[in-house]
Amino acid sequence: MTNVVGLPVGTDAAAPGGVLHAVEGGAGRAARGTHEPVQALCGERVRVVGAEEIPADAGLCRLCEGTAWR
């Protein structure tokens, strides 16, 4: 199942240079539906966001990057 992305809890999605975190697909989709924070692959608590909320210059956290697409 494809992973989804999230932003750290309390982060403004529109902020430039935002850092995204990878979230396991099933848990991430469930969290997006409930708007509850969920644990990213790196351990950070995040809120799952849709593509429309991702800043254009956002990058994936280095820890998540190493585990997201295995």
CSV table of N, CA, C and O in Angstrom, one decimal:
chain,number,residue,atom,x,y,z
A,1,MET,N,0.8,-1.2,0.0
A,1,MET,CA,0.0,0.0,0.0
A,1,MET,C,0.9,1.2,0.0
A,1,MET,O,1.9,1.3,0.7
A,2,THR,N,0.5,2.2,-0.8
A,2,THR,CA,1.3,3.4,-0.9
A,2,THR,C,1.3,4.3,0.4
A,2,THR,O,0.2,4.4,0.9
A,3,ASN,N,2.4,4.8,0.8
A,3,ASN,CA,2.5,5.7,1.9
A,3,ASN,C,1.8,7.1,1.5
A,3,ASN,O,1.7,7.4,0.4
A,4,VAL,N,1.4,7.8,2.6
A,4,VAL,CA,0.9,9.1,2.4
A,4,VAL,C,1.8,10.1,3.2
A,4,VAL,O,2.7,9.6,3.9
A,5,VAL,N,1.6,11.4,3.1
A,5,VAL,CA,2.4,12.3,3.8
A,5,VAL,C,1.7,13.1,4.8
A,5,VAL,O,0.5,13.3,4.7
A,6,GLY,N,2.4,13.7,5.8
A,6,GLY,CA,1.9,14.5,6.8
A,6,GLY,C,2.8,15.6,7.2
A,6,GLY,O,4.0,15.6,6.9
A,7,LEU,N,2.3,16.6,7.8
A,7,LEU,CA,3.0,17.7,8.3
A,7,LEU,C,3.0,17.7,9.9
A,7,LEU,O,2.1,17.2,10.5
A,8,PRO,N,4.1,18.1,10.5
A,8,PRO,CA,4.2,18.1,11.9
A,8,PRO,C,2.9,18.8,12.5
A,8,PRO,O,2.5,19.8,12.0
A,9,VAL,N,2.4,18.2,13.6
A,9,VAL,CA,1.3,18.8,14.3
A,9,VAL,C,1.6,20.2,14.7
A,9,VAL,O,2.6,20.5,15.2
A,10,GLY,N,0.6,21.1,14.4
A,10,GLY,CA,0.8,22.5,14.7
A,10,GLY,C,1.5,23.3,13.7
A,10,GLY,O,1.7,24.5,13.8
A,11,THR,N,1.9,22.7,12.5
A,11,THR,CA,2.6,23.4,11.5
A,11,THR,C,1.6,24.0,10.5
A,11,THR,O,0.6,23.3,10.1
A,12,ASP,N,1.9,25.2,10.0
A,12,ASP,CA,1.1,25.8,9.0
A,12,ASP,C,1.5,25.2,7.7
A,12,ASP,O,2.6,25.3,7.2
A,13,ALA,N,0.5,24.6,7.0
A,13,ALA,CA,0.8,23.9,5.7
A,13,ALA,C,1.3,24.9,4.7
A,13,ALA,O,2.0,24.5,3.8
A,14,ALA,N,0.9,26.2,4.8
A,14,ALA,CA,1.3,27.1,3.7
A,14,ALA,C,2.7,27.7,4.0
A,14,ALA,O,3.3,28.4,3.1
A,15,ALA,N,3.4,27.3,5.1
A,15,ALA,CA,4.7,27.9,5.4
A,15,ALA,C,5.7,27.4,4.4
A,15,ALA,O,5.8,26.2,4.1
A,16,PRO,N,6.5,28.3,3.9
A,16,PRO,CA,7.6,27.8,2.9
A,16,PRO,C,8.6,26.9,3.5
A,16,PRO,O,8.9,27.1,4.7
A,17,GLY,N,9.1,26.0,2.8
A,17,GLY,CA,10.2,25.2,3.3
A,17,GLY,C,9.7,24.1,4.2
A,17,GLY,O,10.5,23.6,5.0
A,18,GLY,N,8.5,23.8,4.2
A,18,GLY,CA,7.9,22.8,5.1
A,18,GLY,C,8.6,21.4,5.0
A,18,GLY,O,9.1,21.1,3.9
A,19,VAL,N,8.6,20.7,6.0
A,19,VAL,CA,9.1,19.3,6.0
A,19,VAL,C,7.9,18.3,6.1
A,19,VAL,O,7.1,18.4,6.9
A,20,LEU,N,7.9,17.4,5.1
A,20,LEU,CA,6.9,16.4,5.1
A,20,LEU,C,7.4,15.1,5.7
A,20,LEU,O,8.6,14.9,5.7
A,21,HIS,N,6.5,14.3,6.2
A,21,HIS,CA,6.8,13.1,6.8
A,21,HIS,C,6.0,12.0,6.2
A,21,HIS,O,4.8,12.2,5.9
A,22,ALA,N,6.6,10.8,6.0
A,22,ALA,CA,5.9,9.7,5.4
A,22,ALA,C,5.1,9.0,6.5
A,22,ALA,O,5.6,8.8,7.6
A,23,VAL,N,3.9,8.6,6.1
A,23,VAL,CA,3.0,7.8,7.0
A,23,VAL,C,2.6,6.6,6.3
A,23,VAL,O,2.2,6.6,5.1
A,24,GLU,N,2.6,5.4,7.0
A,24,GLU,CA,2.1,4.2,6.4
A,24,GLU,C,0.7,4.4,5.8
A,24,GLU,O,-0.2,5.0,6.5
A,25,GLY,N,0.5,3.9,4.6
A,25,GLY,CA,-0.7,4.1,3.9
A,25,GLY,C,-2.0,3.9,4.6
A,25,GLY,O,-2.9,4.8,4.6
A,26,GLY,N,-2.2,2.7,5.2
A,26,GLY,CA,-3.5,2.4,5.8
A,26,GLY,C,-3.8,3.3,7.0
A,26,GLY,O,-4.9,3.9,7.1
A,27,ALA,N,-2.8,3.5,7.9
A,27,ALA,CA,-3.0,4.3,9.1
A,27,ALA,C,-3.1,5.8,8.6
A,27,ALA,O,-3.9,6.5,9.2
A,28,GLY,N,-2.4,6.2,7.6
A,28,GLY,CA,-2.5,7.6,7.2
A,28,GLY,C,-3.9,7.9,6.6
A,28,GLY,O,-4.4,9.0,6.9
A,29,ARG,N,-4.4,7.0,5.8
A,29,ARG,CA,-5.7,7.3,5.2
A,29,ARG,C,-6.8,7.4,6.3
A,29,ARG,O,-7.7,8.2,6.3
A,30,ALA,N,-6.7,6.5,7.3
A,30,ALA,CA,-7.7,6.5,8.4
A,30,ALA,C,-7.5,7.8,9.2
A,30,ALA,O,-8.5,8.4,9.6
A,31,ALA,N,-6.3,8.2,9.5
A,31,ALA,CA,-6.0,9.5,10.2
A,31,ALA,C,-6.5,10.7,9.5
A,31,ALA,O,-7.1,11.6,10.1
A,32,ARG,N,-6.4,10.7,8.2
A,32,ARG,CA,-6.9,11.8,7.4
A,32,ARG,C,-8.4,11.9,7.5
A,32,ARG,O,-9.0,13.0,7.6
A,33,GLY,N,-9.1,10.8,7.5
A,33,GLY,CA,-10.6,10.8,7.7
A,33,GLY,C,-11.0,11.4,9.0
A,33,GLY,O,-12.1,12.0,9.2
A,34,THR,N,-10.2,11.1,10.1
A,34,THR,CA,-10.6,11.5,11.4
A,34,THR,C,-9.9,12.8,11.9
A,34,THR,O,-10.2,13.4,12.9
A,35,HIS,N,-8.9,13.3,11.1
A,35,HIS,CA,-8.1,14.5,11.4
A,35,HIS,C,-7.3,14.3,12.7
A,35,HIS,O,-7.0,15.3,13.3
A,36,GLU,N,-7.1,13.1,13.1
A,36,GLU,CA,-6.3,12.8,14.3
A,36,GLU,C,-4.8,12.7,13.9
A,36,GLU,O,-4.5,12.2,12.9
A,37,PRO,N,-3.9,13.2,14.8
A,37,PRO,CA,-2.5,13.0,14.6
A,37,PRO,C,-2.1,11.5,14.5
A,37,PRO,O,-2.8,10.7,15.2
A,38,VAL,N,-1.1,11.2,13.8
A,38,VAL,CA,-0.6,9.8,13.6
A,38,VAL,C,0.9,9.8,13.6
A,38,VAL,O,1.5,10.9,13.3
A,39,GLN,N,1.5,8.7,13.9
A,39,GLN,CA,2.9,8.6,13.9
A,39,GLN,C,3.5,8.4,12.5
A,39,GLN,O,3.1,7.5,11.8
A,40,ALA,N,4.5,9.2,12.1
A,40,ALA,CA,5.2,9.1,10.9
A,40,ALA,C,6.2,8.0,11.0
A,40,ALA,O,6.4,7.5,12.1
A,41,LEU,N,6.7,7.5,9.9
A,41,LEU,CA,7.7,6.5,9.9
A,41,LEU,C,8.9,6.8,10.7
A,41,LEU,O,9.6,5.9,11.3
A,42,CYS,N,9.3,8.1,10.9
A,42,CYS,CA,10.4,8.5,11.7
A,42,CYS,C,10.1,8.7,13.2
A,42,CYS,O,10.9,8.9,14.0
A,43,GLY,N,8.8,8.6,13.5
A,43,GLY,CA,8.3,8.7,14.9
A,43,GLY,C,7.7,10.0,15.2
A,43,GLY,O,7.1,10.2,16.3
A,44,GLU,N,7.8,11.0,14.3
A,44,GLU,CA,7.2,12.3,14.5
A,44,GLU,C,5.7,12.2,14.5
A,44,GLU,O,5.1,11.5,13.7
A,45,ARG,N,5.0,13.0,15.3
A,45,ARG,CA,3.5,13.1,15.3
A,45,ARG,C,3.1,14.1,14.2
A,45,ARG,O,3.6,15.2,14.2
A,46,VAL,N,2.3,13.6,13.3
A,46,VAL,CA,1.9,14.5,12.2
A,46,VAL,C,0.4,14.4,11.9
A,46,VAL,O,-0.3,13.5,12.4
A,47,ARG,N,0.0,15.4,11.1
A,47,ARG,CA,-1.4,15.3,10.6
A,47,ARG,C,-1.3,15.1,9.1
A,47,ARG,O,-0.5,15.7,8.4
A,48,VAL,N,-2.1,14.1,8.7
A,48,VAL,CA,-2.0,13.7,7.3
A,48,VAL,C,-2.7,14.8,6.4
A,48,VAL,O,-3.7,15.4,6.8
A,49,VAL,N,-2.0,15.2,5.3
A,49,VAL,CA,-2.6,16.2,4.5
A,49,VAL,C,-2.7,15.7,3.0
A,49,VAL,O,-2.1,14.8,2.6
A,50,GLY,N,-3.6,16.4,2.3
A,50,GLY,CA,-3.8,16.1,0.9
A,50,GLY,C,-2.8,16.8,0.0
A,50,GLY,O,-2.1,17.8,0.5
A,51,ALA,N,-2.7,16.5,-1.2
A,51,ALA,CA,-1.7,17.1,-2.1
A,51,ALA,C,-1.9,18.6,-2.2
A,51,ALA,O,-1.0,19.3,-2.4
A,52,GLU,N,-3.2,19.0,-2.1
A,52,GLU,CA,-3.5,20.5,-2.2
A,52,GLU,C,-2.9,21.3,-1.1
A,52,GLU,O,-2.8,22.5,-1.2
A,53,GLU,N,-2.5,20.7,0.0
A,53,GLU,CA,-2.0,21.4,1.2
A,53,GLU,C,-0.5,21.3,1.2
A,53,GLU,O,0.1,22.0,2.1
A,54,ILE,N,0.2,20.6,0.4
A,54,ILE,CA,1.6,20.5,0.4
A,54,ILE,C,2.3,21.7,-0.2
A,54,ILE,O,2.0,22.0,-1.4
A,55,PRO,N,3.2,22.4,0.5
A,55,PRO,CA,3.9,23.5,0.0
A,55,PRO,C,4.8,23.0,-1.2
A,55,PRO,O,5.3,21.9,-1.2
A,56,ALA,N,4.9,23.8,-2.2
A,56,ALA,CA,5.6,23.5,-3.5
A,56,ALA,C,7.0,23.2,-3.2
A,56,ALA,O,7.6,22.3,-3.9
A,57,ASP,N,7.6,23.8,-2.2
A,57,ASP,CA,9.0,23.6,-1.9
A,57,ASP,C,9.3,22.6,-0.7
A,57,ASP,O,10.4,22.6,-0.2
A,58,ALA,N,8.3,21.9,-0.3
A,58,ALA,CA,8.4,21.0,0.8
A,58,ALA,C,9.3,19.8,0.5
A,58,ALA,O,9.3,19.3,-0.7
A,59,GLY,N,10.1,19.3,1.4
A,59,GLY,CA,10.9,18.1,1.2
A,59,GLY,C,10.6,17.1,2.3
A,59,GLY,O,10.0,17.4,3.3
A,60,LEU,N,10.9,15.9,2.0
A,60,LEU,CA,10.6,14.8,2.9
A,60,LEU,C,11.7,14.7,3.9
A,60,LEU,O,12.9,14.8,3.6
A,61,CYS,N,11.3,14.5,5.2
A,61,CYS,CA,12.3,14.3,6.3
A,61,CYS,C,13.3,13.2,5.9
A,61,CYS,O,13.0,12.2,5.3
A,62,ARG,N,14.6,13.5,6.3
A,62,ARG,CA,15.6,12.5,5.9
A,62,ARG,C,15.4,11.1,6.5
A,62,ARG,O,15.6,10.1,5.8
A,63,LEU,N,14.9,11.0,7.7
A,63,LEU,CA,14.6,9.7,8.3
A,63,LEU,C,13.5,9.0,7.6
A,63,LEU,O,13.6,7.8,7.2
A,64,CYS,N,12.4,9.7,7.2
A,64,CYS,CA,11.3,9.2,6.5
A,64,CYS,C,11.7,8.8,5.1
A,64,CYS,O,11.3,7.8,4.6
A,65,GLU,N,12.6,9.6,4.5
A,65,GLU,CA,13.0,9.4,3.1
A,65,GLU,C,13.7,8.0,3.0
A,65,GLU,O,13.6,7.3,2.1
A,66,GLY,N,14.5,7.7,4.1
A,66,GLY,CA,15.2,6.4,4.1
A,66,GLY,C,14.3,5.2,4.2
A,66,GLY,O,14.7,4.1,3.9
A,67,THR,N,13.1,5.4,4.8
A,67,THR,CA,12.2,4.2,5.0
A,67,THR,C,10.9,4.2,4.3
A,67,THR,O,10.2,3.2,4.2
A,68,ALA,N,10.6,5.4,3.6
A,68,ALA,CA,9.3,5.5,3.1
A,68,ALA,C,9.0,4.6,1.9
A,68,ALA,O,7.8,4.1,1.7
A,69,TRP,N,9.9,4.3,1.1
A,69,TRP,CA,9.6,3.6,-0.2
A,69,TRP,C,10.2,2.2,-0.2
A,69,TRP,O,10.5,1.7,-1.3
A,70,ARG,N,10.5,1.6,0.9
A,70,ARG,CA,11.0,0.3,0.9
A,70,ARG,C,10.0,-0.8,0.7
A,70,ARG,O,8.9,-0.6,0.9
